PDB file of C-alpha atoms in Angstrom:
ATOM      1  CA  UNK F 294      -1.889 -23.319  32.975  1.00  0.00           C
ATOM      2  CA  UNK F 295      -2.911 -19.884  31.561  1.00  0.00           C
ATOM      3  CA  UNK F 296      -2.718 -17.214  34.141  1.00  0.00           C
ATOM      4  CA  UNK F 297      -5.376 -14.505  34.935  1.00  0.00           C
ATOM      5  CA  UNK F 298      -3.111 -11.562  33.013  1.00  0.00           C
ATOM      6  CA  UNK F 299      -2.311 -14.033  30.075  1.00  0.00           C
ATOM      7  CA  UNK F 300      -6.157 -14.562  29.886  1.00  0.00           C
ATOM      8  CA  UNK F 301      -7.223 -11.197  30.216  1.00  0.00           C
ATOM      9  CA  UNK F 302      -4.554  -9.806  27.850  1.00  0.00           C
ATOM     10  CA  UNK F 303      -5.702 -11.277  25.002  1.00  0.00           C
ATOM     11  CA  UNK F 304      -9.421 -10.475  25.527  1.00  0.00           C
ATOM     12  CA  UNK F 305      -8.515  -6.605  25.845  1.00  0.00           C
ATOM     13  CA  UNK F 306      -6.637  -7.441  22.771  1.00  0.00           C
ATOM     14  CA  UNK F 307      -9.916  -8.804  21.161  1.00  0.00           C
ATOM     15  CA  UNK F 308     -11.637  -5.890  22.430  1.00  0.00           C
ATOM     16  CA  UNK F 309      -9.568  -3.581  20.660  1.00  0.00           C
ATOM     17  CA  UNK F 310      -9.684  -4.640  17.850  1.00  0.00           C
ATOM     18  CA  UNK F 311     -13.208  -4.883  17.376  1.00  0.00           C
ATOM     19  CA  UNK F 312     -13.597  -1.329  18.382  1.00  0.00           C
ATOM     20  CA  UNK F 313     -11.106  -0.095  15.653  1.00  0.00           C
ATOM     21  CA  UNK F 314     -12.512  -2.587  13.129  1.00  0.00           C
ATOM     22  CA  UNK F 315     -15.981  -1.118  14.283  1.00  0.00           C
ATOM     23  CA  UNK F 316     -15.347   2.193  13.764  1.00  0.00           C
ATOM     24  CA  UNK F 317     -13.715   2.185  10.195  1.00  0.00           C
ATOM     25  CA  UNK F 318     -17.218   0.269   8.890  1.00  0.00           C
ATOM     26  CA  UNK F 319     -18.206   2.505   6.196  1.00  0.00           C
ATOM     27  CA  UNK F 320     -20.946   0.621   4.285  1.00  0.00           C
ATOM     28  CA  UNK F 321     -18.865  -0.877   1.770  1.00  0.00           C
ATOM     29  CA  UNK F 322     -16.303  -3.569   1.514  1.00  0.00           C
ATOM     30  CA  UNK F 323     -12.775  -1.837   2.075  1.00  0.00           C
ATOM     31  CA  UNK F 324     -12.132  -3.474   5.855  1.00  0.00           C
ATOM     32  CA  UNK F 325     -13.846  -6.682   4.967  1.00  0.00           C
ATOM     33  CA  UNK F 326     -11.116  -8.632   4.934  1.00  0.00           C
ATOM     34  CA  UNK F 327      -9.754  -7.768   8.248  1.00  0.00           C
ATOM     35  CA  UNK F 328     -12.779  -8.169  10.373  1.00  0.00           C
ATOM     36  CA  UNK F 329     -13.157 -11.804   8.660  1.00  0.00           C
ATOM     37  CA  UNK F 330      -9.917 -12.632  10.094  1.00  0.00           C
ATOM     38  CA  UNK F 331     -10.585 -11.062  13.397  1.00  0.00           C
ATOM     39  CA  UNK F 332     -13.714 -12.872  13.770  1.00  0.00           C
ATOM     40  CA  UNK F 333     -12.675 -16.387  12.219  1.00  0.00           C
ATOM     41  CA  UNK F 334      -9.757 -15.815  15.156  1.00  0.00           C
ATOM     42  CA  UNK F 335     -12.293 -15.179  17.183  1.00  0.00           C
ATOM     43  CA  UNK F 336     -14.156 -17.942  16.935  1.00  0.00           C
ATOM     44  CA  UNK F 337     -11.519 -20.512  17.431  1.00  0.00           C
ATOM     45  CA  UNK F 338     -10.351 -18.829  20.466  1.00  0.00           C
ATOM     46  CA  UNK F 339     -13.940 -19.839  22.290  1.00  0.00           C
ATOM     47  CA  UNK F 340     -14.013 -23.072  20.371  1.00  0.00           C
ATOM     48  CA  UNK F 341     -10.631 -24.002  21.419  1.00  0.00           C
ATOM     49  CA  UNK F 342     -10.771 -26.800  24.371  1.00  0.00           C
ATOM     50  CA  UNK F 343      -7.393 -25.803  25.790  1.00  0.00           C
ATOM     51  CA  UNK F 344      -8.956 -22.146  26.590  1.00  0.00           C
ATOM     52  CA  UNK F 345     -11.874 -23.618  28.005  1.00  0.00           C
ATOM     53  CA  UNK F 346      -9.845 -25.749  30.587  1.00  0.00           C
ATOM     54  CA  UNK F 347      -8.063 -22.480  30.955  1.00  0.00           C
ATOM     55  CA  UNK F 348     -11.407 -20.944  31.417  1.00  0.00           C
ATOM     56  CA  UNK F 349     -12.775 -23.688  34.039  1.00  0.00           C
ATOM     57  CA  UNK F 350      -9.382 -24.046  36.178  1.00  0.00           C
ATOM     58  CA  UNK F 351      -9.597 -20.070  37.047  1.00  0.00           C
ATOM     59  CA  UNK F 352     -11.054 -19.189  40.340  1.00  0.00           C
ATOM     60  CA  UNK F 353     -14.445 -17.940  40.098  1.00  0.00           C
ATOM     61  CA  UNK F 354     -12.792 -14.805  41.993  1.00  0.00           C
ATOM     62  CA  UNK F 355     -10.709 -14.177  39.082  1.00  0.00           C
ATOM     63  CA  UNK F 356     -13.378 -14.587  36.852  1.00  0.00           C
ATOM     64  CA  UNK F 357     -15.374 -12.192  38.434  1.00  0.00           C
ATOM     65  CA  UNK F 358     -12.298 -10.129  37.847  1.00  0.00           C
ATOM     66  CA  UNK F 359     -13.166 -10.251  34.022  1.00  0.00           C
ATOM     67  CA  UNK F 360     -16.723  -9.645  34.487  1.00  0.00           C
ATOM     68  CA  UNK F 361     -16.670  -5.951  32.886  1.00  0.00           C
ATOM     69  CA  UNK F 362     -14.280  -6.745  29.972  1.00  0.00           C
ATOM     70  CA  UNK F 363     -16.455 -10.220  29.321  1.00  0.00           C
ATOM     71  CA  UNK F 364     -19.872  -8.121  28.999  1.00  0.00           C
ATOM     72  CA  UNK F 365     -18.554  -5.710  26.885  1.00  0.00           C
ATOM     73  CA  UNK F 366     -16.821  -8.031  24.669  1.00  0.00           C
ATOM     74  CA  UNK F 367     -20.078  -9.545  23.857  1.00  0.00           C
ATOM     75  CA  UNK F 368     -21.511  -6.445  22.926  1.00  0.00           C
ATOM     76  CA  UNK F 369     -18.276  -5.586  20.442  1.00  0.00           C
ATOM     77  CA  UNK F 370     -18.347  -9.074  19.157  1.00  0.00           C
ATOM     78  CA  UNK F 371     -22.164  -8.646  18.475  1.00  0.00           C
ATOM     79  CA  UNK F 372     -21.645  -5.471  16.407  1.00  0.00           C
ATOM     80  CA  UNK F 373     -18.816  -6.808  14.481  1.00  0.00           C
ATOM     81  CA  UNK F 374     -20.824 -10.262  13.206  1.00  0.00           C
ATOM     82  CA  UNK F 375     -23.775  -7.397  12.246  1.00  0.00           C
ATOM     83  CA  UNK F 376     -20.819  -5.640  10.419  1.00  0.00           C
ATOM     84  CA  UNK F 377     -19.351  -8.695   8.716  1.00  0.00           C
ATOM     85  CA  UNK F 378     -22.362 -10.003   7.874  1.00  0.00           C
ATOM     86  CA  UNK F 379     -22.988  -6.507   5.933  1.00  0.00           C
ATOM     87  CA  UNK F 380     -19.404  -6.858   4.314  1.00  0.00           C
ATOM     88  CA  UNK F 381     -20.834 -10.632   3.120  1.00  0.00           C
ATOM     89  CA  UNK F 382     -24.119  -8.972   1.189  1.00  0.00           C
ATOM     90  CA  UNK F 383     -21.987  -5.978  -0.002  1.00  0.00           C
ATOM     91  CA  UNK F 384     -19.790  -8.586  -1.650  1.00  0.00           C
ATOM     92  CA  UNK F 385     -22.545 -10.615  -2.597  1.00  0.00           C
ATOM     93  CA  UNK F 386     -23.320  -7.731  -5.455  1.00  0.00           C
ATOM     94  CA  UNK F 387     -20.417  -7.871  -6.584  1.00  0.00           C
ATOM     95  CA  UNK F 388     -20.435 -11.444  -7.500  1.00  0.00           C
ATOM     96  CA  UNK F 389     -18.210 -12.373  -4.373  1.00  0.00           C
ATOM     97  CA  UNK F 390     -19.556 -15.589  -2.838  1.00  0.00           C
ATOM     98  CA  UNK F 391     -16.736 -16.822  -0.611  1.00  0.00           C
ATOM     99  CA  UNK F 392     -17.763 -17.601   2.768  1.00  0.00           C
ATOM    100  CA  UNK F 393     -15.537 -17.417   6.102  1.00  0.00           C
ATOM    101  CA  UNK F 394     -14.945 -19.400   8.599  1.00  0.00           C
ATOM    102  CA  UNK F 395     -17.539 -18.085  11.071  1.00  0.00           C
ATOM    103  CA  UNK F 396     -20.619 -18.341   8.631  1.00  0.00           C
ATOM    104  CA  UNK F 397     -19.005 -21.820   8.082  1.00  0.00           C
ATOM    105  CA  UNK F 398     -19.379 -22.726  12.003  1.00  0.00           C
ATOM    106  CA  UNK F 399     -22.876 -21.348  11.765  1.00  0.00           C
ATOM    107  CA  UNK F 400     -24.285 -23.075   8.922  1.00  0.00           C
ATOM    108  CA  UNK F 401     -22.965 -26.538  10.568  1.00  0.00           C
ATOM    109  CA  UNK F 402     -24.860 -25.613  13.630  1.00  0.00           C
ATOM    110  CA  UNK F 403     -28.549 -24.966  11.541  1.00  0.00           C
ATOM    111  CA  UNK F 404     -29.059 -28.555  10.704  1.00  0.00           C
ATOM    112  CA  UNK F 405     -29.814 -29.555  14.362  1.00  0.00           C
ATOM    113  CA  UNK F 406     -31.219 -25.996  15.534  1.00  0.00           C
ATOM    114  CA  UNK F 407     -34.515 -27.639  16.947  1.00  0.00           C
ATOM    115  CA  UNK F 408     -33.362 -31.395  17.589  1.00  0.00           C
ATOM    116  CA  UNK F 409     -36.252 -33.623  17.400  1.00  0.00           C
ATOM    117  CA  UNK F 410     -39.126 -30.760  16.859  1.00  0.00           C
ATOM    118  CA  UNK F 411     -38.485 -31.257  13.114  1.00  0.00           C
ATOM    119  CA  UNK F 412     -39.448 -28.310  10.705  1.00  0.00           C
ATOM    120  CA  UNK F 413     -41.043 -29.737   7.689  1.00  0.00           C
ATOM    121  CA  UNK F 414     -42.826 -27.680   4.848  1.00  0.00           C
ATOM    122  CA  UNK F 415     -45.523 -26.968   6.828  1.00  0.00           C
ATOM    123  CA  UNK F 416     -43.791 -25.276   9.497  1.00  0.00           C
ATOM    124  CA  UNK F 417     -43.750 -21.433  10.066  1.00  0.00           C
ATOM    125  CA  UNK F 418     -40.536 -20.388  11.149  1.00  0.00           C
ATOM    126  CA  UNK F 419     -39.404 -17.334  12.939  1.00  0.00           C
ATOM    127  CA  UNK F 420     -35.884 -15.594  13.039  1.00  0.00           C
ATOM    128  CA  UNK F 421     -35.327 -13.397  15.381  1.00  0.00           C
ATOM    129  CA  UNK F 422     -32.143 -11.096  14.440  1.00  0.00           C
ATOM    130  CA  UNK F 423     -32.108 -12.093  11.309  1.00  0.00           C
ATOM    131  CA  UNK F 424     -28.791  -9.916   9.844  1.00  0.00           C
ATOM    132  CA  UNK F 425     -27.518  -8.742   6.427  1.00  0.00           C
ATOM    133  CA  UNK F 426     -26.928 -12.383   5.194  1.00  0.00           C
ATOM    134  CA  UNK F 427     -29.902 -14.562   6.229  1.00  0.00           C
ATOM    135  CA  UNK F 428     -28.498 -17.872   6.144  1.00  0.00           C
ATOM    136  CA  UNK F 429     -30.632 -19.443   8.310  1.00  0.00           C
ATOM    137  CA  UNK F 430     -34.211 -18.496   6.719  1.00  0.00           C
ATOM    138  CA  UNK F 431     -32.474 -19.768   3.059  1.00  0.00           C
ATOM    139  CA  UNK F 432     -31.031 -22.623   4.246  1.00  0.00           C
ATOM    140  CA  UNK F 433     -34.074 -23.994   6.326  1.00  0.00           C
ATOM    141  CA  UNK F 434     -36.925 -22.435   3.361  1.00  0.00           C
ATOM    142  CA  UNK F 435     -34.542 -24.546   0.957  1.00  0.00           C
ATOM    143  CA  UNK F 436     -33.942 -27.630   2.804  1.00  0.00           C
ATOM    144  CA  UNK F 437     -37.729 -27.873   4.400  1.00  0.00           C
ATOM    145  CA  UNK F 438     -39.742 -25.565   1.983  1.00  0.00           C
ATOM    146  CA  UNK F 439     -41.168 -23.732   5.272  1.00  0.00           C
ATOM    147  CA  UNK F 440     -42.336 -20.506   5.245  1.00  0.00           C
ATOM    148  CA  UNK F 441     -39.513 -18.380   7.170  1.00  0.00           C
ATOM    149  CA  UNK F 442     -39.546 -14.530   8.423  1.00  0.00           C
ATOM    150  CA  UNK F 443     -36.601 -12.949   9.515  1.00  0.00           C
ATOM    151  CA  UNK F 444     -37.103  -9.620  11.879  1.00  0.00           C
ATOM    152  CA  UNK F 445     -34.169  -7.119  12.054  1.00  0.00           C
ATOM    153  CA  UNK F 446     -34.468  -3.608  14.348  1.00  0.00           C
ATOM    154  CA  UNK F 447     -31.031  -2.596  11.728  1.00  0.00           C
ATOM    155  CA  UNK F 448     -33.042  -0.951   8.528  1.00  0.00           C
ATOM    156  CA  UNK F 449     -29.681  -1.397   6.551  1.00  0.00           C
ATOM    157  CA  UNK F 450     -29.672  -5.206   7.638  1.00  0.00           C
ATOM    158  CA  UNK F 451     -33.188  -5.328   6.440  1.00  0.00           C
ATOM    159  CA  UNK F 452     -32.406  -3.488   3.320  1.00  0.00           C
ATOM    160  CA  UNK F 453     -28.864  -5.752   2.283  1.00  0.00           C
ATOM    161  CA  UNK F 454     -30.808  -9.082   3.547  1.00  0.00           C
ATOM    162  CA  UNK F 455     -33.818  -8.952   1.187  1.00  0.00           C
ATOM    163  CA  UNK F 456     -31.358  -8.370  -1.754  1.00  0.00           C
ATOM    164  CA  UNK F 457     -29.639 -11.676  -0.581  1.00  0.00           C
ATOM    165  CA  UNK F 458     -32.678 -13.107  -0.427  1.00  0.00           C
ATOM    166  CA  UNK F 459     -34.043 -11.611  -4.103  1.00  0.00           C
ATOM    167  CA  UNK F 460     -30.262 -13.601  -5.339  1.00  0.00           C
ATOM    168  CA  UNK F 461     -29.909 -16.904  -3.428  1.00  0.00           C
ATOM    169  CA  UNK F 462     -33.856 -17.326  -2.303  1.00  0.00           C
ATOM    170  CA  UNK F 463     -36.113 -17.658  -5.616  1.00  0.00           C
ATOM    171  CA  UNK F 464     -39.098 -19.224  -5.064  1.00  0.00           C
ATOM    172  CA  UNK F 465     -38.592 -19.981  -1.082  1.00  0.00           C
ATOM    173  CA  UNK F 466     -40.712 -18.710   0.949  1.00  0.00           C
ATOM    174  CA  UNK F 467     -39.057 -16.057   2.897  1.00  0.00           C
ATOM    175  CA  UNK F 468     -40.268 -12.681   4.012  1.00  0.00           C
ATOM    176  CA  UNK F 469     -37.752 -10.117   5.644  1.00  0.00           C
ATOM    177  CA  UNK F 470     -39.506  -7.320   7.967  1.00  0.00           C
ATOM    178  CA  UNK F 471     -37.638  -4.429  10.550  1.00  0.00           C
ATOM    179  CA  UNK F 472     -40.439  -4.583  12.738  1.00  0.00           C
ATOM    180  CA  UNK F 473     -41.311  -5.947  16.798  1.00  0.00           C
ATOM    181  CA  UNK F 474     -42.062  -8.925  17.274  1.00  0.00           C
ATOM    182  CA  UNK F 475     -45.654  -7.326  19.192  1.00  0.00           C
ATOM    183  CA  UNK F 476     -46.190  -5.667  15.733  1.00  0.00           C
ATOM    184  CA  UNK F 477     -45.975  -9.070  13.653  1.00  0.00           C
ATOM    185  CA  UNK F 478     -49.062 -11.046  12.840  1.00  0.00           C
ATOM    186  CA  UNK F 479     -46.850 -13.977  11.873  1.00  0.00           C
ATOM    187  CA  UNK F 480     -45.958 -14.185  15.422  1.00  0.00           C
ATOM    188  CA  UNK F 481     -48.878 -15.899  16.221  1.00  0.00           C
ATOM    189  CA  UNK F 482     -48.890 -18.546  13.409  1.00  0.00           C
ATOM    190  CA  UNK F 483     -45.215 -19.389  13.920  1.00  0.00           C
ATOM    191  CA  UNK F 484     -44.826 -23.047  14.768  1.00  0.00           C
ATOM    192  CA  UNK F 485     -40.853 -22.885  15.336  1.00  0.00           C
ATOM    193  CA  UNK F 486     -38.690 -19.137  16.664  1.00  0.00           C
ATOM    194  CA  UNK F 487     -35.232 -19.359  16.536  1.00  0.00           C
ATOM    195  CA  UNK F 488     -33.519 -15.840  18.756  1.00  0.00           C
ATOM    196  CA  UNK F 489     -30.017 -15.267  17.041  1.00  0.00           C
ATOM    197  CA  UNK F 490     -27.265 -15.770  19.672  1.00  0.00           C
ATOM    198  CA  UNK F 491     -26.322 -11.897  19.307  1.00  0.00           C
ATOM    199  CA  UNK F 492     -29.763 -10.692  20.602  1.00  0.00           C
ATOM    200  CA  UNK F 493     -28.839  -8.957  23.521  1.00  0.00           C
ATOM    201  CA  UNK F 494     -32.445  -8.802  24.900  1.00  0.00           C
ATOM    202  CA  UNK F 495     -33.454 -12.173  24.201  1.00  0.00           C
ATOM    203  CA  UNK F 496     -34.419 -13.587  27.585  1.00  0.00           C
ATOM    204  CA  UNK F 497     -36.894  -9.930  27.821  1.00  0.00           C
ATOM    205  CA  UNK F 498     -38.211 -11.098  24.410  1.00  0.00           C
ATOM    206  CA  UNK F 499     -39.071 -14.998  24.815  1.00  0.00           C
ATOM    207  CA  UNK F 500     -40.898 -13.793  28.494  1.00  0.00           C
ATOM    208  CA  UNK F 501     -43.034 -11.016  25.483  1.00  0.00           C
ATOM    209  CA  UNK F 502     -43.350 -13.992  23.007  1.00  0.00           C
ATOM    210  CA  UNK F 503     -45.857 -16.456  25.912  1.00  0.00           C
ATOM    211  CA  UNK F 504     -48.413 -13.794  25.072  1.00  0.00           C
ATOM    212  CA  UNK F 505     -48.108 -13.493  21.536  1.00  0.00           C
ATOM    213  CA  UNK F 506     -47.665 -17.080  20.428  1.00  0.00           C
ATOM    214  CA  UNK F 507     -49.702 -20.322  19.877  1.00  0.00           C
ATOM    215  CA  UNK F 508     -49.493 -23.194  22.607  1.00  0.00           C
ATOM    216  CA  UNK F 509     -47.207 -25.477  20.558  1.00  0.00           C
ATOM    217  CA  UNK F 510     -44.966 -23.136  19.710  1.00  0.00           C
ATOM    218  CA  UNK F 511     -41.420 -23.919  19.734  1.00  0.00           C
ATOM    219  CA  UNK F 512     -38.129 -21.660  20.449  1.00  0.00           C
ATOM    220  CA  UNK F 513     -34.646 -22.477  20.144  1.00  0.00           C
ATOM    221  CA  UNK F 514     -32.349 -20.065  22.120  1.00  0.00           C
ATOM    222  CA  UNK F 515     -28.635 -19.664  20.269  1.00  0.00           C
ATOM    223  CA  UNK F 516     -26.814 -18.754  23.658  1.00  0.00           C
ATOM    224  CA  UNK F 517     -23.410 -19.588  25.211  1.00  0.00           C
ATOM    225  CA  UNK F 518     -21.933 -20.158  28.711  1.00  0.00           C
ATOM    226  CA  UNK F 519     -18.899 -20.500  30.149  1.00  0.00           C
ATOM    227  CA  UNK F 520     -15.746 -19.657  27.757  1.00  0.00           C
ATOM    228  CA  UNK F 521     -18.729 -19.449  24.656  1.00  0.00           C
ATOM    229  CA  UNK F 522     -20.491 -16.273  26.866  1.00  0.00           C
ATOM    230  CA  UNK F 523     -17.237 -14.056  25.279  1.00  0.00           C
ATOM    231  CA  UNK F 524     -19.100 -14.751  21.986  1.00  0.00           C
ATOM    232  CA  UNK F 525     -22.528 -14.867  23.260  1.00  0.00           C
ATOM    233  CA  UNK F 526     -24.973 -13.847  25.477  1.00  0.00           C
ATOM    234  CA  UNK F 527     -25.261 -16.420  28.495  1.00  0.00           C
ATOM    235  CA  UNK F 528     -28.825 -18.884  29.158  1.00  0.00           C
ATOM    236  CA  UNK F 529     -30.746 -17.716  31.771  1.00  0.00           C
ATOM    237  CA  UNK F 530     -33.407 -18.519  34.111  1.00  0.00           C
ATOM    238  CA  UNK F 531     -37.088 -18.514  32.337  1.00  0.00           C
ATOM    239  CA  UNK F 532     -40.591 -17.910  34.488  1.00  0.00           C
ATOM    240  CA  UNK F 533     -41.318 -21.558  35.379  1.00  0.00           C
ATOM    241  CA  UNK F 534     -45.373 -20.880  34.665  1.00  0.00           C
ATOM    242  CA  UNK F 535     -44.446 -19.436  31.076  1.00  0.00           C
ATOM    243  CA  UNK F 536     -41.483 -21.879  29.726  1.00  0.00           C
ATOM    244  CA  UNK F 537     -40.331 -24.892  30.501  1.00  0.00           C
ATOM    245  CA  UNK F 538     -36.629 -25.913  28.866  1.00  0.00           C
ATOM    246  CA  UNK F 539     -37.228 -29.119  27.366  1.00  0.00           C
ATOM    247  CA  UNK F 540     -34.072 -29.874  25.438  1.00  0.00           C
ATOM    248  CA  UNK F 541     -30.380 -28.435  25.203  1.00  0.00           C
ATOM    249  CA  UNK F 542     -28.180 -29.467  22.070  1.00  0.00           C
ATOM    250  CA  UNK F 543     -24.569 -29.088  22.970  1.00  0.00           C
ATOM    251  CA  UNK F 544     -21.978 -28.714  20.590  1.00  0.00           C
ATOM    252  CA  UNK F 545     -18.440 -28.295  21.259  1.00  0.00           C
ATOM    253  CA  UNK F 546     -16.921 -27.124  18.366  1.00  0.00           C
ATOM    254  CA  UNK F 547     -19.240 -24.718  17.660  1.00  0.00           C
ATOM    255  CA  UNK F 548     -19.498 -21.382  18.659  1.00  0.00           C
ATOM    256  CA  UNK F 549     -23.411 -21.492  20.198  1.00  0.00           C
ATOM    257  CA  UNK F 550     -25.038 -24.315  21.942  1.00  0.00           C
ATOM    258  CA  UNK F 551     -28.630 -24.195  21.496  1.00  0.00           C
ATOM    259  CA  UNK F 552     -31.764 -23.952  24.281  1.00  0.00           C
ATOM    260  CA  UNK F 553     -35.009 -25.489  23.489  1.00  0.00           C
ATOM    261  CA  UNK F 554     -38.553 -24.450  25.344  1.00  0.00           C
ATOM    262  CA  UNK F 555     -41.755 -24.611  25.182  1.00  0.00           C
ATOM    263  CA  UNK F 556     -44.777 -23.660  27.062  1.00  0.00           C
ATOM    264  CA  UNK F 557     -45.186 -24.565  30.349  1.00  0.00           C
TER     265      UNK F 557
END
């Protein structure tokens, strides 16, 4: 069994990394290649099932233990997907279109994002955190023909996406904005919101959204517990008079599991 210091060593070690890969981001593509692997190693750390026994046989004392390192490593983790999804549109202009292994996991995980509340091409879709490389408005506007908008607070995310969108997206419907979600008339006509599982605030947000949004309104929460919470932030409790969860979509080997509410 994996002790406490094993366990702990290698997350500083993750933490570390993402710091110094962090810092060296200089808006264009000279530490791609080392973040990618970072990340893709990343991701099959929480993915792994032998880490997650690892992760369920420690005491919840020694957990607790990790509580610190956990939270920030969420919030380095975050800023390095923003990062590498930056590196991904950077390369994109320059004719690069491989694809790593994270974006990989993700784009597996898209086709069930709202299980059996079905987006067809009359659905308005919103992203929230939508990133430098919006794969999940141009997959879902190319796959349903919905209308998608993708919201960013990152200008330079904003900026890089719409030129993704201006090379992979002709003639889908997708509009990118850098705006709040309180400042978005398209809030209120969405039919389906989907909260990237790197939105810190997200839980603050979705209690926001009851006033802003139409009563059918659907919202799939990217979030993960347990051994996934080092790669994202956690579920949490919702106000039972605003949403009620109606659905959760597990899926092991990816690296989000997916929350599903609507109104109560």
């Amino acid at each position: 069994m994996i002790t406490l210091v094993h366990f702990q060593t290698c997350l500083s070690e993750f933490a570390e990394k993402f710091d110094k890969l962090a810092s060296k981001y200089d808006h264009t593509i000279q530490h791609s290649s080392e973040l990618e692997a970072v990340i893709n190693d990343y991701s099959r750390f929480v993915t792994d099932p032998e880490n997650k026994a690892a992760w369920e046989q420690l005491e919840q004392s020694e957990l607790e233990e990790l509580d610190s390192l956990v939270w920030a490593l969420r919030n380095k983790s975050a800023l390095c997907v923003a990062i590498m999804e930056k590196y991904r549109a950077l390369k994109l202009e320059n004719g690069d279109v491989q694809i790593a292994d994270y974006f990989k996991n993700i784009e597996e995980c898209i086709d069930k994002e709202f299980g059996s509340f079905h987006v067809t091409s009359d659905s308005n879709v919103l992203l929230v955190g939508s990133g430098s490389f919006p794969m999940t408005p141009l997959l879902i506007a190319k796959r349903t023909g919905a209308q998608v908008v993708g919201i960013d607070i990152d200008e330079e995310s904003i900026t890089l996406g719409r030129k993704v969108v201006d090379t992979l997206g002709t003639g889908l419907k997708i509009r990118l904005e850098s705006t709040l979600l309180e400042d978005l008339d398209y809030t209120r006509e969405a039919t389906h919101i989907i909260f990237s599982s790197t939105v810190a605030p997200k839980y603050e947000l979705l209690d926001q959204l009851h006033a802003l949004t139409n009563a059918q309104v659907v919202v799939a929460m990217r979030y993960g517990d347990q051994l996934k919470s080092l790669f994202n932030y956690p579920m949490r409790e919702t106000d039972s008079r605003k949403w009620k969860l109606v659905d959760t979509i597990l899926r092991p080997d990816d690296v989000f599991d997916i929350a599903l509410y609507q109104k109560a």
